[in-house]
Tab-separated table of C-alpha atoms (C1' of nucleotides) in Angstrom:
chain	number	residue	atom	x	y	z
A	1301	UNK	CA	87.504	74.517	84.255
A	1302	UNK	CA	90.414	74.604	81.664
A	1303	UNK	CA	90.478	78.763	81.969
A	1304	UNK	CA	90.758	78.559	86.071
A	1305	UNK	CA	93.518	76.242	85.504
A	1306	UNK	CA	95.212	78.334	83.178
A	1307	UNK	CA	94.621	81.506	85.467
A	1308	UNK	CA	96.091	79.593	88.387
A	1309	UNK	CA	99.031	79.125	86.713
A	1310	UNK	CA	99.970	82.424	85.898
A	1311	UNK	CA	100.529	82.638	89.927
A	1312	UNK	CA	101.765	79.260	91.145
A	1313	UNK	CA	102.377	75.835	89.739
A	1314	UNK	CA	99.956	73.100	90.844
A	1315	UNK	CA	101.217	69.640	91.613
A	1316	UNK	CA	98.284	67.586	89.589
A	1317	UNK	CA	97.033	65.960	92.885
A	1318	UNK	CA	96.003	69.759	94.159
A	1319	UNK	CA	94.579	70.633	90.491
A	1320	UNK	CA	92.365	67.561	91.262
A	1321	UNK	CA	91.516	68.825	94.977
A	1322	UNK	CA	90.524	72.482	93.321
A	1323	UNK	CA	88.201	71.082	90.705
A	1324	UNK	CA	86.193	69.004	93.271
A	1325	UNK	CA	85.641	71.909	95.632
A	1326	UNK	CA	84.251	74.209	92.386
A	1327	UNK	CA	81.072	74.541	90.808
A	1328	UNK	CA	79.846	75.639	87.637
A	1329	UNK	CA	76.672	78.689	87.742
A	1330	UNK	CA	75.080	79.861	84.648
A	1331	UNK	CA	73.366	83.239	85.844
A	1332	UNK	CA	71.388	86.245	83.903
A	1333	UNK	CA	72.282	89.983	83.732
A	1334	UNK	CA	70.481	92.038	86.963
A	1335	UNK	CA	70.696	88.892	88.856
A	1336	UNK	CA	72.355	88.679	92.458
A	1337	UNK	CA	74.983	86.311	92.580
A	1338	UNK	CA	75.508	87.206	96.465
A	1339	UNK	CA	72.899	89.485	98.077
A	1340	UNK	CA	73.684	92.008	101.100
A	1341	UNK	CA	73.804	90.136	104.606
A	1342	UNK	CA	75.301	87.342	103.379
A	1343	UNK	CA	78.219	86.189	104.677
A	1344	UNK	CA	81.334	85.518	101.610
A	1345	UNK	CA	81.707	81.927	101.944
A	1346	UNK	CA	82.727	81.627	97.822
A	1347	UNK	CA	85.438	82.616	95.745
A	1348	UNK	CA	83.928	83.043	92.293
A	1349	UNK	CA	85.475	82.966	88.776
A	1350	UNK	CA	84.447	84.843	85.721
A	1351	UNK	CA	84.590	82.236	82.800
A	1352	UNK	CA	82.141	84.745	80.668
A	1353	UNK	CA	80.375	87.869	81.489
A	1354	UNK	CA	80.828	90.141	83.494
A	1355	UNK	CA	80.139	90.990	87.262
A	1356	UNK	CA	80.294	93.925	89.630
A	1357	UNK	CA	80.249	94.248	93.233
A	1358	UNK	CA	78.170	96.606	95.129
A	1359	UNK	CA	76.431	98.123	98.271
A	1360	UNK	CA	73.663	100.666	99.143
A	1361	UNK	CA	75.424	104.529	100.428
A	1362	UNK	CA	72.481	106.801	101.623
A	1363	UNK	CA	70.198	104.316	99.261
A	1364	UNK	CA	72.477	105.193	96.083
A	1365	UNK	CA	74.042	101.988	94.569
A	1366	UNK	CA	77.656	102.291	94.495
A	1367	UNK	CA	80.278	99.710	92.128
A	1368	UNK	CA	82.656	98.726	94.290
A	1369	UNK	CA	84.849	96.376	91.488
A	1370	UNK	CA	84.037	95.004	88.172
A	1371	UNK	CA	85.148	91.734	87.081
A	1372	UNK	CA	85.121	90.719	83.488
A	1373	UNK	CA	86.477	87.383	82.272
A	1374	UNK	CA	89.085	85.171	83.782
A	1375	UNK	CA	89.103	87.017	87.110
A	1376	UNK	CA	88.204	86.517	90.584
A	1377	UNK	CA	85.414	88.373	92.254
A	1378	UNK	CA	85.126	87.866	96.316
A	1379	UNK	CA	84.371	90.068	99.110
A	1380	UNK	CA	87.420	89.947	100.859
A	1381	UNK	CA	86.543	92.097	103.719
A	1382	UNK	CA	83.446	89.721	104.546
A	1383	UNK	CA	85.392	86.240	103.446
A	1384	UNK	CA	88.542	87.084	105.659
A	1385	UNK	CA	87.134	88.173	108.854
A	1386	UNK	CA	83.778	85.720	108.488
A	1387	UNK	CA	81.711	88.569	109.087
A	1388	UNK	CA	78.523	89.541	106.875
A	1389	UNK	CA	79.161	91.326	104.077
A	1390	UNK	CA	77.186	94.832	103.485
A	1391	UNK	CA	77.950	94.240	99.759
A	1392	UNK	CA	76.102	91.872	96.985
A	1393	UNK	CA	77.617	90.459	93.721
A	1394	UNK	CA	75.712	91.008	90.503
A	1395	UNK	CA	75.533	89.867	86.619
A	1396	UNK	CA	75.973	92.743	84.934
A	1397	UNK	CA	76.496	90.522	81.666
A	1398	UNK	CA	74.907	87.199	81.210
A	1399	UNK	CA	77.751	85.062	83.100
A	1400	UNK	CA	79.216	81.612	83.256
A	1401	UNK	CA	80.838	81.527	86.930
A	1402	UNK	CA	82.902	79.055	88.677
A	1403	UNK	CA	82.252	78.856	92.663
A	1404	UNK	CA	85.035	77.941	94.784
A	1405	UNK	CA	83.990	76.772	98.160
A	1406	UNK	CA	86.346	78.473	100.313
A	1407	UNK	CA	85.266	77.182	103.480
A	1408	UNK	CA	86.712	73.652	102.028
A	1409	UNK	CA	89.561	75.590	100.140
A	1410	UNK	CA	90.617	76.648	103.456
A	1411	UNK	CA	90.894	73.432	104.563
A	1412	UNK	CA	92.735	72.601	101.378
A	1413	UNK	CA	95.678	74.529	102.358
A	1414	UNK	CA	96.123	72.413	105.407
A	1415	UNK	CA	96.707	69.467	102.653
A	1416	UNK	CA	98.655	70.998	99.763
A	1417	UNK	CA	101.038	74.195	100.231
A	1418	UNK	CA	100.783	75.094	97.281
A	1419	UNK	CA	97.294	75.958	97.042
A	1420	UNK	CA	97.811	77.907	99.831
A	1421	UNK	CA	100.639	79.740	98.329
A	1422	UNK	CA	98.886	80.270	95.133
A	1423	UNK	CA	95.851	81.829	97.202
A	1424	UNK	CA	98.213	84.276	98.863
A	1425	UNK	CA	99.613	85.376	95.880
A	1426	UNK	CA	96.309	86.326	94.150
A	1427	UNK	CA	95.266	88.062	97.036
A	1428	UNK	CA	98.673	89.861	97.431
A	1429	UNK	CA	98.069	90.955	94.003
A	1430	UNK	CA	94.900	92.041	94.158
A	1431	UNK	CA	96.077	93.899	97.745
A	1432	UNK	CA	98.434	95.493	95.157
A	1433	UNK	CA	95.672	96.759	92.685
A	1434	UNK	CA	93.484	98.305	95.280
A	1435	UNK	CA	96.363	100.172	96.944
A	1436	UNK	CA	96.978	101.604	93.317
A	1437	UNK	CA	93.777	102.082	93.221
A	1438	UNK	CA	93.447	104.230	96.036
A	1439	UNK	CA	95.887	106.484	94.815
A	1440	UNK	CA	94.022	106.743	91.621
A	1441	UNK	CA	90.983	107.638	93.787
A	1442	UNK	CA	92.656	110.232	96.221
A	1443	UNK	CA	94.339	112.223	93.655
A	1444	UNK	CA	93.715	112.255	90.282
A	1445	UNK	CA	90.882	114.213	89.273
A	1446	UNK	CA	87.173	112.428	87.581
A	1447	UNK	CA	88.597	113.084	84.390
A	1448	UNK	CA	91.652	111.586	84.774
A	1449	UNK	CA	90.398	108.860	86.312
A	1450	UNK	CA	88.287	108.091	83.675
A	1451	UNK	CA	90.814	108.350	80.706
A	1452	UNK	CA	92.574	105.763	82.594
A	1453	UNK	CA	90.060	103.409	82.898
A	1454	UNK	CA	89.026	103.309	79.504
A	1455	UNK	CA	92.567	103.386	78.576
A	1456	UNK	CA	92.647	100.575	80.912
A	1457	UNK	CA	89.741	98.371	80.130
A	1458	UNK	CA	88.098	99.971	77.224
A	1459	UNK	CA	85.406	97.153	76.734
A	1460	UNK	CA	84.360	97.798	80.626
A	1461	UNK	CA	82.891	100.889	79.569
A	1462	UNK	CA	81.236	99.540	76.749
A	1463	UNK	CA	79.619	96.578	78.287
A	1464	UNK	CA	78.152	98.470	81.777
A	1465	UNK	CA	75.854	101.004	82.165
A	1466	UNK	CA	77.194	104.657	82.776
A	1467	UNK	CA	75.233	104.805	86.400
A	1468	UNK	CA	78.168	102.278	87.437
A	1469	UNK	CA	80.949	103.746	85.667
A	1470	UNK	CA	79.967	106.769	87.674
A	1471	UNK	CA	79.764	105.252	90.924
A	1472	UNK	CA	82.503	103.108	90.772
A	1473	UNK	CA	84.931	106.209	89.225
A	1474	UNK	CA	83.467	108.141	92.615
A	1475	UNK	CA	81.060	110.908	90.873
A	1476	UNK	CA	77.089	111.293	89.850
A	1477	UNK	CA	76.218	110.280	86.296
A	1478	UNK	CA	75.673	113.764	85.608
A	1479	UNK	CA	79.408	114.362	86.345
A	1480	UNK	CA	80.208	111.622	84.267
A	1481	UNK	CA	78.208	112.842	81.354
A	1482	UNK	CA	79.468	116.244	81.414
A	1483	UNK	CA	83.427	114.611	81.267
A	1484	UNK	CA	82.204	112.522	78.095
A	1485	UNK	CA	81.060	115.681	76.595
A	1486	UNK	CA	83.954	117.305	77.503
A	1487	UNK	CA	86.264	114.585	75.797
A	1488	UNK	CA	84.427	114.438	72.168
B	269	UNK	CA	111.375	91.621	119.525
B	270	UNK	CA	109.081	90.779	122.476
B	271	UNK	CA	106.621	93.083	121.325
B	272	UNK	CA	107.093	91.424	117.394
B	273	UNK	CA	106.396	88.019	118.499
B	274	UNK	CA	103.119	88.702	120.431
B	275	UNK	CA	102.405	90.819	116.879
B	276	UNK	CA	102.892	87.562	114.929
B	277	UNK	CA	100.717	85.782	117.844
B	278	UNK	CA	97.834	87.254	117.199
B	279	UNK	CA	97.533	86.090	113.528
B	280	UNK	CA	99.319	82.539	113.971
B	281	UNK	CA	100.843	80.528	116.775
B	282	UNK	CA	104.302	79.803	115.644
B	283	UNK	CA	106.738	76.310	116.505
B	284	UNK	CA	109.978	77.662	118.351
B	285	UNK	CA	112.333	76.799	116.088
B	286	UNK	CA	109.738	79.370	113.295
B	287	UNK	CA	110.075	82.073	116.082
B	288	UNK	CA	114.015	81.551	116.345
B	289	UNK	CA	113.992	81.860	112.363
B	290	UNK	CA	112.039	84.711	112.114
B	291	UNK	CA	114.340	86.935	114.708
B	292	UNK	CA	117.296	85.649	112.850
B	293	UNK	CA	116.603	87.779	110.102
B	294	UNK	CA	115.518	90.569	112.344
B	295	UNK	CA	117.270	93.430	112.576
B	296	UNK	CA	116.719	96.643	115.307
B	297	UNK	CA	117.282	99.792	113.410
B	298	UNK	CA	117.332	103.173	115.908
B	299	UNK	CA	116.273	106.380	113.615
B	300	UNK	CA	115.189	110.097	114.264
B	301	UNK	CA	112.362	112.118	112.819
B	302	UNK	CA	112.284	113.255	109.482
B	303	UNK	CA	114.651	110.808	108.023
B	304	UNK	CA	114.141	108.406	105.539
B	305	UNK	CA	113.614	105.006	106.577
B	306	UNK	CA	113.588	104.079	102.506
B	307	UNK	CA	113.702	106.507	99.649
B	308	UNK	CA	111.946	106.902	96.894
B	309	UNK	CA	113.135	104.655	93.626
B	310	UNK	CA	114.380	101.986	96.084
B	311	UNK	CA	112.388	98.633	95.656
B	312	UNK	CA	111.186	97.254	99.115
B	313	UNK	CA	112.678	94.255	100.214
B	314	UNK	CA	112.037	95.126	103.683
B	315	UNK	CA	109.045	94.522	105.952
B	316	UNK	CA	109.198	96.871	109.264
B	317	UNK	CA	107.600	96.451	112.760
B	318	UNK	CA	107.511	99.775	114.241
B	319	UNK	CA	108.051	99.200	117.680
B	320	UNK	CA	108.352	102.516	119.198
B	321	UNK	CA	107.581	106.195	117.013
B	322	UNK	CA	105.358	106.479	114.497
B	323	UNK	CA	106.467	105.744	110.435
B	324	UNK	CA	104.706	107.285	107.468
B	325	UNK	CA	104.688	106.117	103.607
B	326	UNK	CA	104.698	109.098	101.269
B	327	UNK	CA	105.316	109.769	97.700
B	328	UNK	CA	105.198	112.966	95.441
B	329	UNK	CA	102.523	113.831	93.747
B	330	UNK	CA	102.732	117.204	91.152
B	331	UNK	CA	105.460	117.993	93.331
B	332	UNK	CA	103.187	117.826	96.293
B	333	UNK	CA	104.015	115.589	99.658
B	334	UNK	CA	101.281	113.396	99.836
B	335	UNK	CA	100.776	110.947	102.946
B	336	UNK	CA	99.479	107.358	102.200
B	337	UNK	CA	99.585	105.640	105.352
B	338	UNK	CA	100.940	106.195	108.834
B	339	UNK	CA	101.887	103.307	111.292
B	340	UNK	CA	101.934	103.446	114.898
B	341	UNK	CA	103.240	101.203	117.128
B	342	UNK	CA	102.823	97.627	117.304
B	343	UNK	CA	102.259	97.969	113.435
B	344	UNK	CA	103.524	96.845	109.792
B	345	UNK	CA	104.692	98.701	107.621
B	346	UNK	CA	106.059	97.888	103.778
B	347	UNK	CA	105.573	99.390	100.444
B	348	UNK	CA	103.646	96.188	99.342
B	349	UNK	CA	103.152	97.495	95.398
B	350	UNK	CA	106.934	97.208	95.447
B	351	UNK	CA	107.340	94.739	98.084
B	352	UNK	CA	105.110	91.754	95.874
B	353	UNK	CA	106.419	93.151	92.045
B	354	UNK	CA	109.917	93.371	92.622
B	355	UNK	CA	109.509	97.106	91.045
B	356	UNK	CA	111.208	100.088	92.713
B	357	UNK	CA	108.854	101.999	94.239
B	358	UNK	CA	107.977	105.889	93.835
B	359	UNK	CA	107.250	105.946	97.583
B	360	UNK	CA	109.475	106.683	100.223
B	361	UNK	CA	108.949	105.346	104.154
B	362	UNK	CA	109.802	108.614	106.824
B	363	UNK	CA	110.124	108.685	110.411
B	364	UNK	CA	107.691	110.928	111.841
B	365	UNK	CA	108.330	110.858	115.513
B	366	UNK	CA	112.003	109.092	117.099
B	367	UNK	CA	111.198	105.344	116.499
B	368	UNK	CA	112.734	102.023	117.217
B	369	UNK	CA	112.005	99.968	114.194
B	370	UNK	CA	112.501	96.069	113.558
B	371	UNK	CA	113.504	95.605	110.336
B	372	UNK	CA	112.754	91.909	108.871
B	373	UNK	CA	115.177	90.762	105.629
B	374	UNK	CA	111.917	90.274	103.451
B	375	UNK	CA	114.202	88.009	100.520
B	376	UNK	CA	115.171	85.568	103.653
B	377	UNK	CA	111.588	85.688	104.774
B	378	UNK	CA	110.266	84.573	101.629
B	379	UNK	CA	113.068	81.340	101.595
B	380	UNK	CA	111.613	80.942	105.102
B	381	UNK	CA	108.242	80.254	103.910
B	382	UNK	CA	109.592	76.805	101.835
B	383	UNK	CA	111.032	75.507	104.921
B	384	UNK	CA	108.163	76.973	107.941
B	385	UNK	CA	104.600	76.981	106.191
B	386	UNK	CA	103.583	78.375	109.631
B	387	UNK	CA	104.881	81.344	108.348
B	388	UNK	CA	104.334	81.871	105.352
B	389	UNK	CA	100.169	81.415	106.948
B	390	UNK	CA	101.147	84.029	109.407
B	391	UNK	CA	102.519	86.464	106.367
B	392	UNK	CA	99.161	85.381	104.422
B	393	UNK	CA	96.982	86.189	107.486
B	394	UNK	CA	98.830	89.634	108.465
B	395	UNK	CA	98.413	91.011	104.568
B	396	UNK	CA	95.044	89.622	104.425
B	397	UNK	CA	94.379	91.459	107.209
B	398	UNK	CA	95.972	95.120	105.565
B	399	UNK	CA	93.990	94.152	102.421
B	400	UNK	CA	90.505	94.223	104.178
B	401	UNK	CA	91.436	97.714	106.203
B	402	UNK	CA	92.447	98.622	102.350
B	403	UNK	CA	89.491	98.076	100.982
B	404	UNK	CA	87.457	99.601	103.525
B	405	UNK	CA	89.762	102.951	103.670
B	406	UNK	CA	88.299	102.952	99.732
B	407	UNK	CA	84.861	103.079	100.822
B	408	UNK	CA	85.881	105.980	103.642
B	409	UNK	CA	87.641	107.960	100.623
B	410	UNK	CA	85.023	107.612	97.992
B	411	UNK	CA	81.974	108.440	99.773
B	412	UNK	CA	82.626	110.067	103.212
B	413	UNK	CA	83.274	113.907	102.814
B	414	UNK	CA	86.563	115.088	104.215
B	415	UNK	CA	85.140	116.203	107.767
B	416	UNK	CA	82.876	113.090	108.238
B	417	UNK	CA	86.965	111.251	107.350
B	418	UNK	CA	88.383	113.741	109.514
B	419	UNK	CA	86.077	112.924	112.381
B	420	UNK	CA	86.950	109.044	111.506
B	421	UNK	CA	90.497	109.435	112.037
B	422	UNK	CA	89.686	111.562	115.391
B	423	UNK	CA	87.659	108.826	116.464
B	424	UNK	CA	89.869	105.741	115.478
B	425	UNK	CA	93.404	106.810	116.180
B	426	UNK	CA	93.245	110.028	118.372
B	427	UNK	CA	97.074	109.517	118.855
B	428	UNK	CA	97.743	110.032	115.380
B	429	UNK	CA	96.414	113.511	114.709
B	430	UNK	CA	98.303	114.744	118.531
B	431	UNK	CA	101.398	113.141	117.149
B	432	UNK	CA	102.011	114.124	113.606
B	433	UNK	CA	101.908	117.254	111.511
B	434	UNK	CA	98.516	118.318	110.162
B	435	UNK	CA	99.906	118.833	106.554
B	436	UNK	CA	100.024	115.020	106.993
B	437	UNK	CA	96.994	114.544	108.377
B	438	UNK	CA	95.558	116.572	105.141
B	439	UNK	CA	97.017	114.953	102.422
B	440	UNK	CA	96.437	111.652	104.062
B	441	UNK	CA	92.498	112.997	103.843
B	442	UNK	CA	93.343	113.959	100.333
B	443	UNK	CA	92.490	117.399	100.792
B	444	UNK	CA	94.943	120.467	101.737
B	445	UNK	CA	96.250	121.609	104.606
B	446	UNK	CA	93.815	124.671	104.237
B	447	UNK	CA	90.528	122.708	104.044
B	448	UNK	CA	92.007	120.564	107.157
B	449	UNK	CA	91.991	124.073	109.231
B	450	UNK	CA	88.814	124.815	107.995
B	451	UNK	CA	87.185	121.542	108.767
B	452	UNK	CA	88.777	122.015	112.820
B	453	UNK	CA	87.640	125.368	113.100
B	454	UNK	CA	83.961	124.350	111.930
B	455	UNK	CA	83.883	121.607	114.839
B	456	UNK	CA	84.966	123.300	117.828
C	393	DT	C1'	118.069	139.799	120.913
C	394	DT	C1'	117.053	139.458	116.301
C	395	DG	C1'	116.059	137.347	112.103
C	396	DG	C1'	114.726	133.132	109.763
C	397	DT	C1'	111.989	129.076	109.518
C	398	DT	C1'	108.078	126.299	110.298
C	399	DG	C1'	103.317	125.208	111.479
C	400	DC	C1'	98.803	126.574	111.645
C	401	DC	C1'	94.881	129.728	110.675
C	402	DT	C1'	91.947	132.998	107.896
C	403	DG	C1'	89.935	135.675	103.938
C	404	DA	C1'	88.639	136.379	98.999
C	405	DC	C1'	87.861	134.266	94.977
C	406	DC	C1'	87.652	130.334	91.633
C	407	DT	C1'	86.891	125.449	89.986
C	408	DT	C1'	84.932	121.086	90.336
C	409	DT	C1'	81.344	118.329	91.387
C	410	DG	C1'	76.666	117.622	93.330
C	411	DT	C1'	71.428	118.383	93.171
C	412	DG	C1'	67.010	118.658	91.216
C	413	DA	C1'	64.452	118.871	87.243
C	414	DA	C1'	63.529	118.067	82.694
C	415	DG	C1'	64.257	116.589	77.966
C	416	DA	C1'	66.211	113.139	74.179
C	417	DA	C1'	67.241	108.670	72.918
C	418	DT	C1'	67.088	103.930	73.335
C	419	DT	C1'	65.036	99.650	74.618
C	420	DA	C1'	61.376	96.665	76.165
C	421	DA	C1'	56.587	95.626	76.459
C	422	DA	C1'	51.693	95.488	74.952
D	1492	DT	C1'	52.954	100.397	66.357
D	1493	DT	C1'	52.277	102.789	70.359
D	1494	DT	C1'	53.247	103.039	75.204
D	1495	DA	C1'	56.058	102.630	78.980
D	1496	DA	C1'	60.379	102.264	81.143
D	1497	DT	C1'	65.261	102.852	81.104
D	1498	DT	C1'	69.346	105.216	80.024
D	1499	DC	C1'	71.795	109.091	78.994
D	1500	DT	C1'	72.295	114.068	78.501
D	1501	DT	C1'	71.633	118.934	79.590
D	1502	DC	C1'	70.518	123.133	82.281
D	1503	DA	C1'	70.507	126.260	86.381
D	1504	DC	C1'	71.909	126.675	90.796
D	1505	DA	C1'	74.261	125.174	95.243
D	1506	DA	C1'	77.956	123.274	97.956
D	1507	DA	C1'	82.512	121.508	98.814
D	1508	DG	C1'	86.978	122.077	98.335
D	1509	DG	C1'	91.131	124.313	95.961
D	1510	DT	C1'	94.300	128.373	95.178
D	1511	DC	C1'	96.705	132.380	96.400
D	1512	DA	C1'	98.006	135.463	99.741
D	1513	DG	C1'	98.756	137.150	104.168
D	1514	DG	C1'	99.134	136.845	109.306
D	1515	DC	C1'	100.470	135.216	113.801
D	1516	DA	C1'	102.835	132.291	117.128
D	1517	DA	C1'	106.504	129.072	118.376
D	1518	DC	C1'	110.965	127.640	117.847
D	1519	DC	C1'	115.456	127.688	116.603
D	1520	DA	C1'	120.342	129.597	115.385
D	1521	DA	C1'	123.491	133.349	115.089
DNA sequence: TTGGTTGCCTGACCTTTGTGAAGAATTAAA
DNA sequence: TTTAATTCTTCACAAAGGTCAGGCAACCAA
């Protein structure tokens, strides 16, 4: 629980009284690679923490599996557009690395902020960064080219790419696997 | 402000005295098309209500006038990457169409949320909110071809493509103006 | 009225990426 | 160790979209 403290941190100070209230409302998971954390249709009830491993989420375009996000350690994996509008989520959570997770109940978390504005605050600003990240990341997306996009990413998070298989690199960079392996052949 | 308070309403019910300190540090700002609400290299310490015109965030890209959001009325707008780093940002907000803007001081907002949690919840909810609609405009970029997005936009906010130029509209749909022309003369 | 500017459309050609199929290479299973 | 299943790469061809250039109509300003 030490490393979710520690990541909290980094955003907003916790009186020790709402570090307490946090710690009761988590869980420990230990989970194996391929395995769905979250399948599709379920509503996002959880925020989850990678401690170890690493997870991905994704969803089913035209039957094709398509990475939405990766998480690797000490960051938070939710899907926001199911857990913020309580609506089922088209999207499942997998292990793509054999994982040691942290659930958050957020239905109680919710309820937390009610109690303690700080936890509250420190919610917001995770989100607002990760709001941040994905509106950067759109503009990766839109208008840099496959190439470019991957140069930055394993400029980025080099040990991403080595730890997932290529099919998700793909998707998630927006392109086949066969696009992707031409670029890599390109780059040598 | 009428219109900004039954905004905020929608997300969160605020006390009176919340309302009165929210339009305190409101400010009505009168401005014609094609000027520069905020220019580029200026960090965003402003959050706008557009209450009458249409705004548009844009940045340069290669030289290139690229369009990453328009609002409406009745919407937000803010250059949250600079907005929640305190960086300057390489984005600029333009006026599109005549507009009656309210601008809110986002430095006394922020104090605000110490003394009014109510709004620093409604400020959580509202970004929330833009964060979801974020993450699903990735999923409309990635894997919808441009027509199938231009047909979207068609469908979602007719008023936008009547009301704004379609070199907007194009780089908005990350693809050029040319394409754009193509794409309407293939429908009709 | 004329000339300049802007916004939108069209044609010819090129580049990037996708598709389908098939072959190495690696890993897991028997 | 051999077989089977994945994973990654490569090839030939197709499709989507980009680039460059030109054209027309609408709208100003002189």
């Amino acid at each position: 629980m030490k490393e979710l403290l520690m990541y909290f941190n980094r955003f907003q100070a916790l009186p020790p009284e709402a570090e307490k209230a946090i710690t009761e409302i988590c869980s420990m998971i230990t989970i194996k690679r391929n395995e769905d954390l979250q399948s599709i249709g379920h509503t996002c009830l959880t925020i989850y923490f990678v401690k170890k491993g690493i997870a991905r989420i994704y969803y089913y375009k035209d039957g094709i599996d398509i990475t939405e996000s990766f998480s690797p350690e000490n960051t938070i994996i939710a899907r926001v557009e199911s857990l913020f509008t309580g609506t089922p989520s088209r999207k499942a959570i997998q292990i793509v690395e054999d994982a040691e997770i942290i659930a958050i109940n957020a239905t109680k978390l919710f309820q937390l902020y009610d109690t303690f504005p700080a936890i509250e605050r420190l919610f917001r600003k995770i989100f607002e960064s990760a709001y941040v990240e994905t509106v950067n990341r759109i503009e990766s997306i839109q208008f840099h080219s496959a190439e470019e996009r991957y140069l930055a990413l394993l400029q980025d998070t080099p040990n991403i790419i080595q730890r997932v298989p290529l099919k998700c690199i793909a998707s998630y960079l927006g392109i086949t696997q066969v696009s992707l392996s031409r670029i890599r052949a390109n780059i040598k």
